[in-house]
Amino acid sequence: MAVRAPSVRGAQTAHAFGVVAAVEPALRDLDLGTWCGRTVDEVAAADPDGLSAWLTDPDAAPHGGESVRRLCRRTARWLNHGAPESGHVVAVAEAAVVRAALVHALALPARAFWHLAVPPLSPVSLT
């Protein structure tokens, strides 16, 4: 079984790997709300306190989107209930979702989210 994030990036990555993957909404990227489409430098210039809060408090969502903790919970729900109980799943996911999956699988606090490096096209295996 193969699933992918609903983004164009998810579709292109699955295609590049030759994987036919069903769209899985739970693998969508972190909702950045009003910050969507802006660079970190732009956000830092316009809302330095909000950016600082977002990077240090997993419950903060100054952009009006999704907090890191909510992303971690969404990803944990999918891992616990959405993924098949038997067999293997190939999931082409956004980096933020991979971080959230690692937080859950390693039983880390949500504050660890920003400390996990997930370079593009990184394979991660969870068992």
PDB file of C-alpha atoms in Angstrom:
ATOM      1  CA  MET A   1       0.000   0.000   0.000  1.00  0.00           C
ATOM      2  CA  ALA A   2       1.232   3.504  -0.797  1.00  0.00           C
ATOM      3  CA  VAL A   3      -0.195   6.870   0.236  1.00  0.00           C
ATOM      4  CA  ARG A   4       0.928  10.424  -0.307  1.00  0.00           C
ATOM      5  CA  ALA A   5       0.366  13.964   0.845  1.00  0.00           C
ATOM      6  CA  PRO A   6      -2.320  15.783  -1.167  1.00  0.00           C
ATOM      7  CA  SER A   7       0.130  18.463  -2.370  1.00  0.00           C
ATOM      8  CA  VAL A   8       1.601  18.811  -5.835  1.00  0.00           C
ATOM      9  CA  ARG A   9       4.977  18.119  -4.213  1.00  0.00           C
ATOM     10  CA  GLY A  10       3.634  14.828  -2.836  1.00  0.00           C
ATOM     11  CA  ALA A  11       2.282  13.807  -6.243  1.00  0.00           C
ATOM     12  CA  GLN A  12       5.518  14.722  -8.024  1.00  0.00           C
ATOM     13  CA  THR A  13       7.680  12.894  -5.490  1.00  0.00           C
ATOM     14  CA  ALA A  14       5.590   9.720  -5.637  1.00  0.00           C
ATOM     15  CA  HIS A  15       5.662   9.857  -9.441  1.00  0.00           C
ATOM     16  CA  ALA A  16       9.443  10.384  -9.481  1.00  0.00           C
ATOM     17  CA  PHE A  17       9.860   7.251  -7.363  1.00  0.00           C
ATOM     18  CA  GLY A  18       7.477   5.306  -9.572  1.00  0.00           C
ATOM     19  CA  VAL A  19       5.009   4.854  -6.722  1.00  0.00           C
ATOM     20  CA  VAL A  20       1.278   4.826  -7.395  1.00  0.00           C
ATOM     21  CA  ALA A  21      -0.025   6.323  -4.166  1.00  0.00           C
ATOM     22  CA  ALA A  22      -3.493   7.209  -2.953  1.00  0.00           C
ATOM     23  CA  VAL A  23      -4.015  10.717  -1.594  1.00  0.00           C
ATOM     24  CA  GLU A  24      -4.110  10.733   2.214  1.00  0.00           C
ATOM     25  CA  PRO A  25      -5.433  14.034   3.646  1.00  0.00           C
ATOM     26  CA  ALA A  26      -3.871  13.322   7.067  1.00  0.00           C
ATOM     27  CA  LEU A  27      -0.430  13.657   5.457  1.00  0.00           C
ATOM     28  CA  ARG A  28      -1.043  17.261   4.419  1.00  0.00           C
ATOM     29  CA  ASP A  29       1.537  19.855   5.396  1.00  0.00           C
ATOM     30  CA  LEU A  30       1.348  22.013   8.508  1.00  0.00           C
ATOM     31  CA  ASP A  31      -1.287  24.720   8.001  1.00  0.00           C
ATOM     32  CA  LEU A  32       0.614  28.010   8.207  1.00  0.00           C
ATOM     33  CA  GLY A  33      -2.514  30.168   8.092  1.00  0.00           C
ATOM     34  CA  THR A  34      -1.737  33.783   7.202  1.00  0.00           C
ATOM     35  CA  TRP A  35       1.979  32.975   6.923  1.00  0.00           C
ATOM     36  CA  CYS A  36       1.428  30.642   3.977  1.00  0.00           C
ATOM     37  CA  GLY A  37       3.595  31.635   0.999  1.00  0.00           C
ATOM     38  CA  ARG A  38       5.832  33.939   3.035  1.00  0.00           C
ATOM     39  CA  THR A  39       9.513  33.369   3.753  1.00  0.00           C
ATOM     40  CA  VAL A  40      10.813  33.030   7.295  1.00  0.00           C
ATOM     41  CA  ASP A  41      12.570  36.386   6.877  1.00  0.00           C
ATOM     42  CA  GLU A  42       9.279  38.044   5.870  1.00  0.00           C
ATOM     43  CA  VAL A  43       7.468  36.539   8.853  1.00  0.00           C
ATOM     44  CA  ALA A  44      10.318  37.499  11.197  1.00  0.00           C
ATOM     45  CA  ALA A  45      10.171  41.099   9.981  1.00  0.00           C
ATOM     46  CA  ALA A  46       6.382  41.360  10.247  1.00  0.00           C
ATOM     47  CA  ASP A  47       5.742  39.279  13.379  1.00  0.00           C
ATOM     48  CA  PRO A  48       8.946  38.542  15.313  1.00  0.00           C
ATOM     49  CA  ASP A  49       7.104  37.790  18.577  1.00  0.00           C
ATOM     50  CA  GLY A  50       4.689  35.458  16.805  1.00  0.00           C
ATOM     51  CA  LEU A  51       7.501  33.599  15.066  1.00  0.00           C
ATOM     52  CA  SER A  52       9.406  33.254  18.323  1.00  0.00           C
ATOM     53  CA  ALA A  53       6.318  31.899  20.088  1.00  0.00           C
ATOM     54  CA  TRP A  54       5.616  29.460  17.256  1.00  0.00           C
ATOM     55  CA  LEU A  55       9.184  28.100  17.317  1.00  0.00           C
ATOM     56  CA  THR A  56       9.256  27.661  21.105  1.00  0.00           C
ATOM     57  CA  ASP A  57       5.677  26.844  22.134  1.00  0.00           C
ATOM     58  CA  PRO A  58       4.123  23.788  20.441  1.00  0.00           C
ATOM     59  CA  ASP A  59       0.637  25.118  21.252  1.00  0.00           C
ATOM     60  CA  ALA A  60       1.205  28.511  19.607  1.00  0.00           C
ATOM     61  CA  ALA A  61      -0.490  29.308  16.294  1.00  0.00           C
ATOM     62  CA  PRO A  62      -0.050  33.058  15.846  1.00  0.00           C
ATOM     63  CA  HIS A  63      -0.626  32.652  12.120  1.00  0.00           C
ATOM     64  CA  GLY A  64      -4.163  31.402  12.712  1.00  0.00           C
ATOM     65  CA  GLY A  65      -3.311  27.992  11.263  1.00  0.00           C
ATOM     66  CA  GLU A  66      -2.307  24.771  12.941  1.00  0.00           C
ATOM     67  CA  SER A  67      -0.052  24.509  15.980  1.00  0.00           C
ATOM     68  CA  VAL A  68       2.811  22.034  16.047  1.00  0.00           C
ATOM     69  CA  ARG A  69       1.014  20.045  18.760  1.00  0.00           C
ATOM     70  CA  ARG A  70      -2.135  19.785  16.596  1.00  0.00           C
ATOM     71  CA  LEU A  71      -0.016  18.531  13.693  1.00  0.00           C
ATOM     72  CA  CYS A  72       1.619  15.972  15.991  1.00  0.00           C
ATOM     73  CA  ARG A  73      -1.802  14.787  17.204  1.00  0.00           C
ATOM     74  CA  ARG A  74      -3.171  14.562  13.640  1.00  0.00           C
ATOM     75  CA  THR A  75      -0.164  12.538  12.542  1.00  0.00           C
ATOM     76  CA  ALA A  76      -0.327  10.275  15.608  1.00  0.00           C
ATOM     77  CA  ARG A  77      -4.030   9.591  14.911  1.00  0.00           C
ATOM     78  CA  TRP A  78      -3.182   8.555  11.375  1.00  0.00           C
ATOM     79  CA  LEU A  79      -0.312   6.339  12.527  1.00  0.00           C
ATOM     80  CA  ASN A  80      -2.493   4.715  15.192  1.00  0.00           C
ATOM     81  CA  HIS A  81      -5.742   4.376  13.244  1.00  0.00           C
ATOM     82  CA  GLY A  82      -5.359   5.305   9.574  1.00  0.00           C
ATOM     83  CA  ALA A  83      -2.443   3.131   8.604  1.00  0.00           C
ATOM     84  CA  PRO A  84      -3.158  -0.564   8.027  1.00  0.00           C
ATOM     85  CA  GLU A  85      -2.550  -2.784  11.029  1.00  0.00           C
ATOM     86  CA  SER A  86      -0.692  -5.374   8.999  1.00  0.00           C
ATOM     87  CA  GLY A  87       1.689  -5.092   6.113  1.00  0.00           C
ATOM     88  CA  HIS A  88       3.821  -2.189   5.028  1.00  0.00           C
ATOM     89  CA  VAL A  89       2.906   1.317   3.985  1.00  0.00           C
ATOM     90  CA  VAL A  90       4.966   3.637   1.846  1.00  0.00           C
ATOM     91  CA  ALA A  91       4.000   7.181   2.773  1.00  0.00           C
ATOM     92  CA  VAL A  92       5.203  10.148   0.756  1.00  0.00           C
ATOM     93  CA  ALA A  93       4.781  12.880   3.323  1.00  0.00           C
ATOM     94  CA  GLU A  94       5.687  16.494   3.946  1.00  0.00           C
ATOM     95  CA  ALA A  95       8.769  17.124   6.117  1.00  0.00           C
ATOM     96  CA  ALA A  96       6.622  18.530   8.934  1.00  0.00           C
ATOM     97  CA  VAL A  97       4.531  15.349   8.944  1.00  0.00           C
ATOM     98  CA  VAL A  98       7.689  13.215   9.061  1.00  0.00           C
ATOM     99  CA  ARG A  99       8.889  15.239  12.058  1.00  0.00           C
ATOM    100  CA  ALA A 100       5.507  14.758  13.736  1.00  0.00           C
ATOM    101  CA  ALA A 101       5.655  11.012  13.024  1.00  0.00           C
ATOM    102  CA  LEU A 102       9.106  10.836  14.608  1.00  0.00           C
ATOM    103  CA  VAL A 103       7.877  12.763  17.653  1.00  0.00           C
ATOM    104  CA  HIS A 104       5.113  10.181  18.061  1.00  0.00           C
ATOM    105  CA  ALA A 105       7.165   7.063  17.290  1.00  0.00           C
ATOM    106  CA  LEU A 106       9.976   8.072  19.630  1.00  0.00           C
ATOM    107  CA  ALA A 107       7.570   9.305  22.326  1.00  0.00           C
ATOM    108  CA  LEU A 108       9.237  12.713  22.298  1.00  0.00           C
ATOM    109  CA  PRO A 109       7.628  15.873  23.639  1.00  0.00           C
ATOM    110  CA  ALA A 110       6.156  18.124  20.946  1.00  0.00           C
ATOM    111  CA  ARG A 111       8.867  20.679  21.795  1.00  0.00           C
ATOM    112  CA  ALA A 112      11.375  18.340  20.078  1.00  0.00           C
ATOM    113  CA  PHE A 113       9.652  18.891  16.697  1.00  0.00           C
ATOM    114  CA  TRP A 114      11.965  21.693  15.536  1.00  0.00           C
ATOM    115  CA  HIS A 115      15.079  19.750  16.611  1.00  0.00           C
ATOM    116  CA  LEU A 116      14.513  16.933  14.115  1.00  0.00           C
ATOM    117  CA  ALA A 117      16.188  17.430  10.742  1.00  0.00           C
ATOM    118  CA  VAL A 118      14.294  16.030   7.764  1.00  0.00           C
ATOM    119  CA  PRO A 119      16.127  16.914   4.554  1.00  0.00           C
ATOM    120  CA  PRO A 120      14.206  16.647   1.268  1.00  0.00           C
ATOM    121  CA  LEU A 121      13.770  13.096  -0.050  1.00  0.00           C
ATOM    122  CA  SER A 122      14.921  11.552   3.239  1.00  0.00           C
ATOM    123  CA  PRO A 123      13.839   7.957   3.765  1.00  0.00           C
ATOM    124  CA  VAL A 124      12.518   7.234   7.249  1.00  0.00           C
ATOM    125  CA  SER A 125      11.523   3.768   8.382  1.00  0.00           C
ATOM    126  CA  LEU A 126       9.181   3.260  11.330  1.00  0.00           C
ATOM    127  CA  THR A 127       8.384  -0.205  12.663  1.00  0.00           C
TER     128      THR A 127
END
